[in-house]
Coordinates of C-alpha atoms in Angstrom, one line a residue:
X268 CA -27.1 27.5 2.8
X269 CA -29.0 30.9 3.0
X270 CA -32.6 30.7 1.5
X271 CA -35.2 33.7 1.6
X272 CA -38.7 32.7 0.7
X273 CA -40.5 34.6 -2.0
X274 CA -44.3 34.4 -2.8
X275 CA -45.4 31.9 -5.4
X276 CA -49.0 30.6 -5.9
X277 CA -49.6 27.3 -8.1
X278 CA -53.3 26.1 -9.1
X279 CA -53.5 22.2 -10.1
X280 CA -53.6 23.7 -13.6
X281 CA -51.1 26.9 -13.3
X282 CA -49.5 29.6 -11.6
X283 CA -51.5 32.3 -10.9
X284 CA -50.1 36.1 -10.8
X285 CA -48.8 37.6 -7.5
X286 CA -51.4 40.1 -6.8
X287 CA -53.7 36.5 -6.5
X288 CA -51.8 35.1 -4.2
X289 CA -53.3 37.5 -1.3
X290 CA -56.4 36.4 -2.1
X291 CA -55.5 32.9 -1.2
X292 CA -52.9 32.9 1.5
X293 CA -52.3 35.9 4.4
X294 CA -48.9 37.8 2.7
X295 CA -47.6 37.7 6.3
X296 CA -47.3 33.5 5.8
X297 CA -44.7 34.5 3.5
X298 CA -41.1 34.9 5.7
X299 CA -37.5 34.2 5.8
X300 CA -37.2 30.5 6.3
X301 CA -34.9 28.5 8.5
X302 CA -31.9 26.8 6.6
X303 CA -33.1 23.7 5.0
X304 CA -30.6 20.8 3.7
X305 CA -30.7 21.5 0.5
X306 CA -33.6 19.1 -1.0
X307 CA -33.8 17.3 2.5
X308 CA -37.0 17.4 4.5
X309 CA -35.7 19.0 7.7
X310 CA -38.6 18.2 9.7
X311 CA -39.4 14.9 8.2
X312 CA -37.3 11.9 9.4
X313 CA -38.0 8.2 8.3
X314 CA -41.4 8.4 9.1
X315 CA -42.6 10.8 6.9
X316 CA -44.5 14.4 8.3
X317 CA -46.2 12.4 11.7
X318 CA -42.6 11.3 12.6
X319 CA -40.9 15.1 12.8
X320 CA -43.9 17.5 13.9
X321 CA -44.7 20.1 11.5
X322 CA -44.0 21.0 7.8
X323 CA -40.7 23.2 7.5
X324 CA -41.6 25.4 4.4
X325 CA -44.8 27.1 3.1
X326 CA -45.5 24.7 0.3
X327 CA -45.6 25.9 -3.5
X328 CA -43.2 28.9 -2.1
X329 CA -39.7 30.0 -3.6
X330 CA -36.6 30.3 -1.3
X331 CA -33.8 32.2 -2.6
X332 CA -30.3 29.8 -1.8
X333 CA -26.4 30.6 -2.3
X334 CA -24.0 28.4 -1.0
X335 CA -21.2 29.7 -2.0
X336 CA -18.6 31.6 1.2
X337 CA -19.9 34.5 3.2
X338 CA -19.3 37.8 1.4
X339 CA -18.9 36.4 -1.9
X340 CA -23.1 36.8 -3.1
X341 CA -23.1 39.9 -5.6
X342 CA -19.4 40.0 -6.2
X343 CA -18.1 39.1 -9.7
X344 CA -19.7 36.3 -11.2
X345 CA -21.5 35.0 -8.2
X346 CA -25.1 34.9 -7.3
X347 CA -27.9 33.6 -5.9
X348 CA -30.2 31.0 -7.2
X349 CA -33.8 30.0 -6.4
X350 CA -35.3 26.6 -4.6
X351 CA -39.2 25.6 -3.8
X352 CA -40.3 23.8 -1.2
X353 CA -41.6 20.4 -2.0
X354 CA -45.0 20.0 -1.9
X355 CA -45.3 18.7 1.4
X356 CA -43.6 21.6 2.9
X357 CA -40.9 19.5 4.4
X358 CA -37.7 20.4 2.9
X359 CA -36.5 22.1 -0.7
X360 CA -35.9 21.0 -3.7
X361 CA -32.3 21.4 -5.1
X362 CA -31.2 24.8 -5.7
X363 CA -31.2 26.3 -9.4
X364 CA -29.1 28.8 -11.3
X365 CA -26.8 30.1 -8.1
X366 CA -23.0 30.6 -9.1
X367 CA -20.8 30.0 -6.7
X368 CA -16.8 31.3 -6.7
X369 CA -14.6 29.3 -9.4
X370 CA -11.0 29.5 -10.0
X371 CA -9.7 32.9 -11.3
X372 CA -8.3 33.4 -14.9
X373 CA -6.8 36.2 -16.4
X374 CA -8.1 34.7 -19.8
X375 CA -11.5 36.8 -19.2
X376 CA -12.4 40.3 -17.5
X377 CA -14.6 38.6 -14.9
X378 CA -14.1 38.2 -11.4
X379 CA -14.0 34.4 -11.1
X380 CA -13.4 33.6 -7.8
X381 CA -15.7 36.6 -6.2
X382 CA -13.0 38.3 -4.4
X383 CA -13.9 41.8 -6.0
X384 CA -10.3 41.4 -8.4
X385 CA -10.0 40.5 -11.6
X386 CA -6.9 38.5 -12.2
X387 CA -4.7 40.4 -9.9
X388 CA -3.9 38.6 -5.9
X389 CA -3.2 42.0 -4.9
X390 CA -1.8 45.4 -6.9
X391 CA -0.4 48.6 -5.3
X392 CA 1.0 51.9 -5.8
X393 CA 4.0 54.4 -3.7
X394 CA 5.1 57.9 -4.5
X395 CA 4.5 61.1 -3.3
X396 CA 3.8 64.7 -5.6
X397 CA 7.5 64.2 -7.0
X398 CA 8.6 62.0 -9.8
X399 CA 9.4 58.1 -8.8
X400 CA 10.4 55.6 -11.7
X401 CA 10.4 52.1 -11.4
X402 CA 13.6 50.7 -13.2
X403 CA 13.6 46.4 -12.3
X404 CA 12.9 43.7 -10.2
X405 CA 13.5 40.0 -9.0
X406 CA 12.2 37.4 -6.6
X407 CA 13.2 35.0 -4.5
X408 CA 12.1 31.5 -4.1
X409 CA 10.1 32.4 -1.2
X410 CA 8.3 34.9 -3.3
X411 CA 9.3 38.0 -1.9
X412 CA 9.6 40.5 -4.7
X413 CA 12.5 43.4 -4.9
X414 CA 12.2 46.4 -6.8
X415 CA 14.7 49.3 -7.3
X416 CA 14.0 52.8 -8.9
X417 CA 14.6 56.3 -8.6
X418 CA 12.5 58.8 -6.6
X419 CA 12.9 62.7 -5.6
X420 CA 11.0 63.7 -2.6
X421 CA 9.6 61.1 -0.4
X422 CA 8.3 57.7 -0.4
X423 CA 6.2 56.2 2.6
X424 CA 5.2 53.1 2.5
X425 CA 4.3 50.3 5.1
X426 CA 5.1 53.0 7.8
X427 CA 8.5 53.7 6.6
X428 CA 9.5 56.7 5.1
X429 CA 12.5 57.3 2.3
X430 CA 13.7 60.7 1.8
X431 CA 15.7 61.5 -0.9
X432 CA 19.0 63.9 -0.6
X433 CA 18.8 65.0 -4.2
X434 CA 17.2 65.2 -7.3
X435 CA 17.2 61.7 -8.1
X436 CA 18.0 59.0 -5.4
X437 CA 17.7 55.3 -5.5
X438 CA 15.3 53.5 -3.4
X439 CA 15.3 49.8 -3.0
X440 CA 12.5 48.0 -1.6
X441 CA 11.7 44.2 -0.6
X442 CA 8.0 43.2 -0.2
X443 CA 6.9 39.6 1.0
X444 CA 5.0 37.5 -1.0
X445 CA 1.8 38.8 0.2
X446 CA 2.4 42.9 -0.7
X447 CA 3.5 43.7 2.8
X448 CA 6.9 45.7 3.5
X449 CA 9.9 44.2 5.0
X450 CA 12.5 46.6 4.5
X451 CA 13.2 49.8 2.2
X452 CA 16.6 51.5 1.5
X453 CA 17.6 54.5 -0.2
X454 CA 21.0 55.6 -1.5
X455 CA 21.8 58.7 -2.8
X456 CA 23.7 62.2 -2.6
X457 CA 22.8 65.9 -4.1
X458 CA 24.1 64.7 -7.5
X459 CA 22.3 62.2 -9.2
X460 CA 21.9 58.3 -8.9
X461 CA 20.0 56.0 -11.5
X462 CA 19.8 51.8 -11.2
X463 CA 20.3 49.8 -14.3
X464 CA 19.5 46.7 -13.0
X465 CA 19.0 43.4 -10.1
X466 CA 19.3 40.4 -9.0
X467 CA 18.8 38.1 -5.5
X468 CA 20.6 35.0 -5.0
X469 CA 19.3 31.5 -2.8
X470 CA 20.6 33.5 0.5
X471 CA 18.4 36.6 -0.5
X472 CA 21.4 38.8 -1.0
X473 CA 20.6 41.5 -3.4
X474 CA 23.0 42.7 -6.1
X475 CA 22.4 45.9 -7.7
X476 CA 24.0 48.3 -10.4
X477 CA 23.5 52.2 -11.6
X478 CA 25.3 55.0 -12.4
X479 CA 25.7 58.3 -10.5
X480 CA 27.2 61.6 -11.9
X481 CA 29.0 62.3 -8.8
X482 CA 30.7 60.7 -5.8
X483 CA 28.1 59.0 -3.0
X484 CA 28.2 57.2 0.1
X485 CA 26.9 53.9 -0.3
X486 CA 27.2 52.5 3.0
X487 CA 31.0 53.2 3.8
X488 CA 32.1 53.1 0.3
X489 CA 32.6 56.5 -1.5
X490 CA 31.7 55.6 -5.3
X491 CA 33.4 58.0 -7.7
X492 CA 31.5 59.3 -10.7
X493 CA 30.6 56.4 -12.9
X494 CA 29.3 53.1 -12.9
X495 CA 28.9 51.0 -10.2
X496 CA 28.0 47.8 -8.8
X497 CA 26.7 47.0 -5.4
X498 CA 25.6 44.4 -2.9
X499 CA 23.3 44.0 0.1
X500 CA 22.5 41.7 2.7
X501 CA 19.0 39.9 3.0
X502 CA 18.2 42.9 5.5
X503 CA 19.1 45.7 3.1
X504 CA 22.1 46.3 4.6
X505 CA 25.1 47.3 2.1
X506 CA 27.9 44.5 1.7
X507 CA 29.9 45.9 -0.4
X508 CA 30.7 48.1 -3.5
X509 CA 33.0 49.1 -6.1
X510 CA 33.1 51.1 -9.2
X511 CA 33.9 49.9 -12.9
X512 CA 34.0 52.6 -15.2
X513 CA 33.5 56.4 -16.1
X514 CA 30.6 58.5 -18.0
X515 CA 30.6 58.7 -21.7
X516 CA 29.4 61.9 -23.6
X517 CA 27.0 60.8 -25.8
X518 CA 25.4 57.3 -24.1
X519 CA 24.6 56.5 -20.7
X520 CA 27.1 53.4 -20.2
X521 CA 26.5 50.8 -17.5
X522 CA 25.9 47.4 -16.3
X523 CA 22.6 46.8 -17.6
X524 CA 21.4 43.3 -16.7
X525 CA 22.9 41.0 -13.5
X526 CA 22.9 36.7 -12.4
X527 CA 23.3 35.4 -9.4
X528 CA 25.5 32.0 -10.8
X529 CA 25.2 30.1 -7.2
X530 CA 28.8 29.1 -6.1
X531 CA 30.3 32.5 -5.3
X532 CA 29.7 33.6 -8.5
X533 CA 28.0 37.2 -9.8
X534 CA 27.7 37.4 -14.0
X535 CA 27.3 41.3 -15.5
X536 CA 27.1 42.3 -18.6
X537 CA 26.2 46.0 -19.9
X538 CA 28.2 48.8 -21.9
X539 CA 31.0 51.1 -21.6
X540 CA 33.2 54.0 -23.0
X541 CA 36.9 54.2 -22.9
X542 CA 37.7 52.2 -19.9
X543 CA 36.3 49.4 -17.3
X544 CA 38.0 47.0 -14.6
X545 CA 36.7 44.4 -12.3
X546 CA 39.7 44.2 -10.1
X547 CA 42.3 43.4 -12.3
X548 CA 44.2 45.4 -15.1
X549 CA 41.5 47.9 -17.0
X550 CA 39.7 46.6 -20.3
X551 CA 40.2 49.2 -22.9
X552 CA 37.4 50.1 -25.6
X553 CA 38.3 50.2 -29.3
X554 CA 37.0 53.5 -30.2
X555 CA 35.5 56.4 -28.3
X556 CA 31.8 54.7 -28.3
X557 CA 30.6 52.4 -26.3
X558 CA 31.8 48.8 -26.2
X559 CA 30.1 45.8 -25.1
X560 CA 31.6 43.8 -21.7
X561 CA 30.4 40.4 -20.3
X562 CA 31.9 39.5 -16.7
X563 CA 31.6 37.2 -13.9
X564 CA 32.9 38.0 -10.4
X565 CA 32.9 36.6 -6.9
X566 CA 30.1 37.5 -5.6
X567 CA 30.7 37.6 -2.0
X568 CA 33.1 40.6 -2.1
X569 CA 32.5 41.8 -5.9
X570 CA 36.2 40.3 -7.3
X571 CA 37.2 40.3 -10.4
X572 CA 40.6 38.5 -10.0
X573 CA 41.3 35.9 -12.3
X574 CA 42.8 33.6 -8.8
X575 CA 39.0 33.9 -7.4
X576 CA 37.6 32.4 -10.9
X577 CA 36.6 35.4 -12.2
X578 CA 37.1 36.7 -16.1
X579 CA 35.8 39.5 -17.9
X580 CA 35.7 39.9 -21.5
X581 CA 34.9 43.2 -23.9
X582 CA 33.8 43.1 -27.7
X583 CA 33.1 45.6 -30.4
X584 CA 34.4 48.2 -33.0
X585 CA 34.5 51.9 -33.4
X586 CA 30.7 51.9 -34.1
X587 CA 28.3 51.7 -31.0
X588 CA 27.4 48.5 -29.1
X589 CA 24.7 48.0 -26.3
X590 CA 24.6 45.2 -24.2
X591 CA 20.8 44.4 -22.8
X592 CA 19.9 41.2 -21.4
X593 CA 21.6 38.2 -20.7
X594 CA 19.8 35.0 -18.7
X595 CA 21.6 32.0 -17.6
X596 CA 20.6 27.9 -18.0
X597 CA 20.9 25.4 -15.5
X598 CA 24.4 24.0 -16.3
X599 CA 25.6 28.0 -16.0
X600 CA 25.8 28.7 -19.6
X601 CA 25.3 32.1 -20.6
X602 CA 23.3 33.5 -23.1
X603 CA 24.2 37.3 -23.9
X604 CA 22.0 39.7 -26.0
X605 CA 21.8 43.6 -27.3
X606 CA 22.1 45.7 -29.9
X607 CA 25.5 46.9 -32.3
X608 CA 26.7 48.6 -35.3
X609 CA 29.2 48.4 -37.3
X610 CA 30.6 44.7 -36.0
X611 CA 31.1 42.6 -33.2
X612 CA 33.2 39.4 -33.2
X613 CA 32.6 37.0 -29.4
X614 CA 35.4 34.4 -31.1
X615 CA 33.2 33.0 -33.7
X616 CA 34.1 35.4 -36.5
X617 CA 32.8 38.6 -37.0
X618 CA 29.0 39.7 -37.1
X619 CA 28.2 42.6 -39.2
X620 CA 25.0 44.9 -39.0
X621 CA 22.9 44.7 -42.6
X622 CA 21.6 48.0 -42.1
X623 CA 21.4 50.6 -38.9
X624 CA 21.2 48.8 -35.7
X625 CA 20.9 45.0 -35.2
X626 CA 20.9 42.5 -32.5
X627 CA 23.3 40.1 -31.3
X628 CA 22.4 36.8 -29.6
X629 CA 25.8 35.0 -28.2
X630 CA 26.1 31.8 -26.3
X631 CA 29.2 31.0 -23.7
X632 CA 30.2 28.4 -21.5
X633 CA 30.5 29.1 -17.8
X634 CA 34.2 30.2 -18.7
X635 CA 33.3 33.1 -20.9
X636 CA 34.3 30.6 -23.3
X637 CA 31.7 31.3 -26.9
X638 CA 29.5 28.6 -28.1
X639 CA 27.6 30.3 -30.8
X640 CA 26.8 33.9 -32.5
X641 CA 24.0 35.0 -34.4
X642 CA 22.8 38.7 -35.7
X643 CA 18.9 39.6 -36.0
X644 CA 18.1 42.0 -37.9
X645 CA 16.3 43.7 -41.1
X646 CA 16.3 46.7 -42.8
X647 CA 15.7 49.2 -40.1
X648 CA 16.9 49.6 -36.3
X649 CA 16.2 46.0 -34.1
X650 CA 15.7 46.3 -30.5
X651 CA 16.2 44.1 -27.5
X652 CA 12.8 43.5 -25.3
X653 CA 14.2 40.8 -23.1
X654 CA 15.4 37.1 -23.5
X655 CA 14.3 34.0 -21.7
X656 CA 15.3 30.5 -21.1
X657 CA 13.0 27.4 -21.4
X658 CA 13.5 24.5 -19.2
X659 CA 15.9 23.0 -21.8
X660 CA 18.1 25.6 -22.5
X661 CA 16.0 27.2 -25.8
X662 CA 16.2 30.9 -26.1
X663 CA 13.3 33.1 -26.4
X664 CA 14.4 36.7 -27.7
X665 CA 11.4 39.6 -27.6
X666 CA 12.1 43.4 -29.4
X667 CA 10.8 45.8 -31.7
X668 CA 11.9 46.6 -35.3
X669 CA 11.0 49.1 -38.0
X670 CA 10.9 48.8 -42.1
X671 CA 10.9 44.9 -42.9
X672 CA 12.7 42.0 -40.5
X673 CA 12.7 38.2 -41.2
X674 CA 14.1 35.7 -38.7
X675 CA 13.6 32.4 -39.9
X676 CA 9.9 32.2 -40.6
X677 CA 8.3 34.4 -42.9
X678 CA 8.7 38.4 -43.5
X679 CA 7.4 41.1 -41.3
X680 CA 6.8 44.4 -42.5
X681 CA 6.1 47.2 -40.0
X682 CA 4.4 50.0 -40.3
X683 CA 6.0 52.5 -37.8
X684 CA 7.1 50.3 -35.2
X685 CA 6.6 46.7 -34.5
X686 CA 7.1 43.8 -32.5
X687 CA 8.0 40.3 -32.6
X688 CA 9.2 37.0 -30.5
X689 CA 11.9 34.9 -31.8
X690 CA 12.1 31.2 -30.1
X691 CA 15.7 29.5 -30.7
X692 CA 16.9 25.9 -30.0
X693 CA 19.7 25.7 -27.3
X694 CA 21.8 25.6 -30.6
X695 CA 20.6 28.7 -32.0
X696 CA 18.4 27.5 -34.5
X697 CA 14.9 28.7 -35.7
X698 CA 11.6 27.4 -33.6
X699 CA 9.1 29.9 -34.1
X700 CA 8.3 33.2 -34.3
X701 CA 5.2 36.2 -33.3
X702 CA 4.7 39.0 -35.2
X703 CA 3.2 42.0 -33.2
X704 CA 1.6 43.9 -35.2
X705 CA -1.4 46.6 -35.7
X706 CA -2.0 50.3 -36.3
X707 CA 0.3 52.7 -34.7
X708 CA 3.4 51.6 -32.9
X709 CA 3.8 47.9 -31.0
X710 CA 6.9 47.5 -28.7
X711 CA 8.0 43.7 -27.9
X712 CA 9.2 44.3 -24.2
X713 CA 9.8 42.4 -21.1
X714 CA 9.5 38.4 -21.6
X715 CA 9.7 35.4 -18.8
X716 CA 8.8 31.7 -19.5
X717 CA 6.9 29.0 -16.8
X718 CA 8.4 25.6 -15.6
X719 CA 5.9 24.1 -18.2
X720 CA 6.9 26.1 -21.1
X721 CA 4.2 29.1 -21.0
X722 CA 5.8 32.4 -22.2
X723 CA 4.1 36.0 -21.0
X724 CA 5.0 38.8 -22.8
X725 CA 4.7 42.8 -21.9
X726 CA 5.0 45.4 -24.4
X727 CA 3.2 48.6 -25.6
X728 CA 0.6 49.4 -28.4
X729 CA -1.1 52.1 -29.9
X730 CA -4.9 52.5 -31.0
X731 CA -4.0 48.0 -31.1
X732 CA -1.7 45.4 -31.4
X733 CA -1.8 41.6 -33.1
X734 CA -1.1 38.6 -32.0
X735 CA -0.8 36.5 -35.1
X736 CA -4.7 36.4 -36.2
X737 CA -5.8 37.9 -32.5
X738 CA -5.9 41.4 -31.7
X739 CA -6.1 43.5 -28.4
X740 CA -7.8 46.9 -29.1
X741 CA -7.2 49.8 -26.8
X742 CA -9.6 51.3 -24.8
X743 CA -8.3 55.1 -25.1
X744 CA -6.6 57.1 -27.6
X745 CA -3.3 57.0 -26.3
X746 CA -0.2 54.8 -26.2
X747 CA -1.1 51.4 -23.7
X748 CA 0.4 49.0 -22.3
X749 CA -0.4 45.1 -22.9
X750 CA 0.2 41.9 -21.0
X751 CA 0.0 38.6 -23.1
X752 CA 0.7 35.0 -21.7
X753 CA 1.2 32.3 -25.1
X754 CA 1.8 28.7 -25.6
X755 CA 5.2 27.0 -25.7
X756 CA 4.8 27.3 -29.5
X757 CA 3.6 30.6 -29.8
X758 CA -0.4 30.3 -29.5
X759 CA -2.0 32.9 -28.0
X760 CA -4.0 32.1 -24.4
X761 CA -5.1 35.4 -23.7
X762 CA -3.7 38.9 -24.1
X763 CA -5.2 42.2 -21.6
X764 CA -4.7 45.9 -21.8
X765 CA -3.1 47.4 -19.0
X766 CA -5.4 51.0 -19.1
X767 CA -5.6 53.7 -17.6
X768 CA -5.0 57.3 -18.2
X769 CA -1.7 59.2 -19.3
X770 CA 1.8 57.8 -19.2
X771 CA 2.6 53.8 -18.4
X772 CA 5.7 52.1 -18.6
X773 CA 6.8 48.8 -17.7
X774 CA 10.0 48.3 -15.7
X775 CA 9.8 44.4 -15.7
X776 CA 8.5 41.5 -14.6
X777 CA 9.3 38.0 -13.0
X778 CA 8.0 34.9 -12.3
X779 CA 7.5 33.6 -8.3
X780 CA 8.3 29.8 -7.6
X781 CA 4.5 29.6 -7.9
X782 CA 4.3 31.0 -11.8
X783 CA 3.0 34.1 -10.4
X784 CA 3.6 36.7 -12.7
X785 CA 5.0 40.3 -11.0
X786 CA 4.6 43.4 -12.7
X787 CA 6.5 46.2 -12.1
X788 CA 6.0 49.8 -13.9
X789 CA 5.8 53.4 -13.3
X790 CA 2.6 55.8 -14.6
X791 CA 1.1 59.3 -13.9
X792 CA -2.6 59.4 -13.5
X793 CA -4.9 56.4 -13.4
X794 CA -4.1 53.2 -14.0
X795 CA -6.6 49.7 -13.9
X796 CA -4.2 46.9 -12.7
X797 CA -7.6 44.4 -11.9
X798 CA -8.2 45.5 -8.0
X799 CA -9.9 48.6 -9.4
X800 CA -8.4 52.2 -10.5
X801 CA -5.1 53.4 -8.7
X802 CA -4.6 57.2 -8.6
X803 CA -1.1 58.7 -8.0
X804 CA -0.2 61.0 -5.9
X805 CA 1.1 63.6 -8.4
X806 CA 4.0 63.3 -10.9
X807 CA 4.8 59.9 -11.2
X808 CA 4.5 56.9 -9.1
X809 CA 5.3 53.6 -9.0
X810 CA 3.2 50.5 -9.5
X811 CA 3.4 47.0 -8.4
X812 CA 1.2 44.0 -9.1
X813 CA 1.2 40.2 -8.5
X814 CA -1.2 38.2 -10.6
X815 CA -2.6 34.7 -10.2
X816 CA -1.2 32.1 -12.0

């Protein structure tokens, strides 16, 4: 235990000042001391102060003590406390008022465990003067994280180096579970190449999808213009990969969210205009907007044959339909969400939009065969956050709405733009349901749930958002970002801002094996991610961040 001993002078009836203590003892008696045992007499064994030799303290006098691990003293919540030696001079009396480290929460803005972070394990940022955007990411049971985005310029990182051939190239990167890099790829051509989404499966494969608005070389595949859908090995190296369908005018089509099924199998789901095939004959749309399509493929070579076990299935009408999200339960249901006009019939009957643009939420066994349909929606345009699975199979749907919206419990009533989290049975029905709102605009985003029920929810705010009867002001004028982790029945554990200074967008997050959360985003200035402020590099850059749990 480190002690340092401090002047203090005591009279059988008090304590007199320190500028009287000289008069009674020689200021140079008062020195560092030796570690003592806490309130042990060091120099005192059973026989008292005869048996050891001399006293080991200046009695009356005040040591300063902290046991806590070297380098931890002054940082966050820990300090030193304050022992005196006992009377006899041999030994201290217990130390009083030290803090030593203590586990780290994210449910305050203090350093807990004295590691100089404030919630965060670790939090970095890549880019160069150029304009990177993060896009999505997934982990692995071991915890490694993989992200994918678009960069011009360069991006160096964990001494490699990713130049881009155009104006907008994909990178793909795989980080270990303690920040460092393993590998980076990119893939790109002078036209331009976006991602839409990822996935890893047990083996660390990674499956990827984008669109690019000419023909590129991903590894010795030519992809036309179009969407696409690609795999690499657990070394980055490309597998295979095939193209599905062609450019719309108006919308940017693709597949838009991927799962790794386990058994050879790959489910995709997204949008498309006109025309899409997954090795078989092509899927036409119904009108010249885009349709919604829901697929699952081997995913060892990218088939879509119906003799490997594949199917793929397309819905909608002459109005527009957006597939988002979809999420998969342990028996390999899936559950399939977005947004539609007009209406949309999965084999249940068909689902019509009240007013502008609902949501769907449709439920299918492993076959592609539907379970159950539902719409959400109000009086305005609904949009998908993200969808999550509890342990048991109920769905938890996250979005944004404006004018009013009720879905099952009560009516909410934005003004501007809100949020809101819908929990659902496995069956569909009603559990509960979060209303985010506040001043200014609130976007439901990104959602993930824990093995014991714990949902965390991303989104963005302005001026401050709600949670229920809690609210999350921000510290600057502009739009923020939030990060809020809640109960299994919607209570509120804690909620922080994400600041920092011009633009910040999320581009996901996911849970490790260890209910770490990952955060992935991109921003342009300053940004506070709980290891202190990160600076870009110019234009925008990409940031990555994995929280304790």
């Amino acid at each position: 235990m480190k002690m340092r001993t401090l002047p203090r002078c005591m009279a059988g009836f008090g304590i007199l000042a320190v500028s009287g203590c000289g008069l009674l003892l020689d200021l140079d008696d008062f020195k560092d001391a030796a570690p003592a045992d806490g309130a042990t007499s060091a120099g005192a064994g059973a026989g008292g102060a005869g048996a050891g030799g001399g006293a080991t303290c200046e009695p009356r006098s005040v040591a300063e003590c902290y046991s806590g691990p070297p380098g931890t003293e002054g940082v966050g919540i820990c300090q030193a406390g304050m022992q005196a030696c006992k009377q006899d001079g041999f030994g201290y009396e217990a130390c009083s008022g030290e803090v030593t480290p203590a586990a780290e929460t994210c449910a305050s803005t203090e350093d807990e465990d004295c590691d100089g972070k404030d919630c965060a394990q670790w939090a970095m940022t890549f880019g160069d003067e150029s304009l990177q955007t993060a896009r999505a990411i997934a982990v692995d049971s071991s915890g490694n994280s993989y992200v994918i985005g678009t960069f011009d310029g360069d991006i160096a990182i964990g001494g490699a180096v990713l130049t881009s051939l155009g104006s907008n190239d994909i990178f793909l990167i795989k980080f270990a579970a303690d920040g460092d890099l393993v590998w980076a790829r990119g893939f790109g051509s002078d036209d331009t190449q976006w991602p839409s989404a990822i996935a890893v499966d047990a083996d660390g494969n990674v499956f990827f999808s984008g669109v690019t608005t000419g023909p590129f070389e991903l590894g010795e595949t030519l992809i036309e213009r179009g969407v696409f859908l690609a795999m690499v090995d657990s070394f980055g190296d490309p597998v295979w990969a095939k193209h599905l369908s062609g450019l719309c005018s108006l919308d940017v089509p693709g597949v838009k969210s991927i799962a790794a099924a386990g058994d050879d199998a790959l489910v995709v789901a997204g949008d498309f205009c006109q025309s899409i095939a997954f090795g078989g004959d092509a899927l036409l749309s119904t009108g010249t907007n885009t349709d919604l399509f829901l697929a699952k493929l081997r995913a060892s070579d990218g088939s879509g044959a119906a003799t490997a076990g594949s199917w793929g299935k397309v819905f909608g009408d002459a109005e527009r339909q957006y597939g988002r999200r979809l999420v998969l339960n342990s028996e390999g249901g899936i559950v399939f969400v977005g947004e539609y006009r007009g209406s949309v019939d999965f084999g249940l009957g068909g689902l019509r939009a009240a007013e502008g643009q609902d949501i769907f939420v449709a439920q299918f066994e492993p076959d592609g065969t539907v379970s159950s349909q539902r719409r959400v929606g109000g009086s305005g345009d609904d949009i998908v956050g993200g969808v999550a699975l509890d342990s048991v199979g109920g769905v938890l749907l996250s979005g944004s709405f404006d004018g009013a919206l009720n879905v099952g419990g009560g009516l909410f009533d934005a003004v501007g733009r809100d949020g809101f989290l819908l929990k659902m049975g496995p069956g569909g029905g009603y559990q509960w349901s979060l209303w985010l709102s506040g001043a200014g605009d609130q976007l439901g985003q990104d959602v993930v749930i824990g093995g014991d029920g714990d949902v965390y929810v991303q989104g963005g705010f302005e001026m401050m958002v709600r949670f229920g009867s809690a609210e999350l002001s921000s510290v600057g004028e502009s739009g923020s970002l939030f990060l809020a982790k809640l109960s299994r029945v919607g209570q509120l554990s804690w909620s922080r801002e994400i600041s920092g200074f011009s633009n910040r967008q999320w581009a996901g997050m996911a849970l490790t094996s260890l209910e770490e959360p990952m955060l992935l985003g991109s921003f342009s200035g300053n940004i506070e991610l709980g290891t202190g402020t990160l600076t870009t590099n110019g234009g925008s850059d990409i940031f990555l961040a994995k929280l304790v749990p």
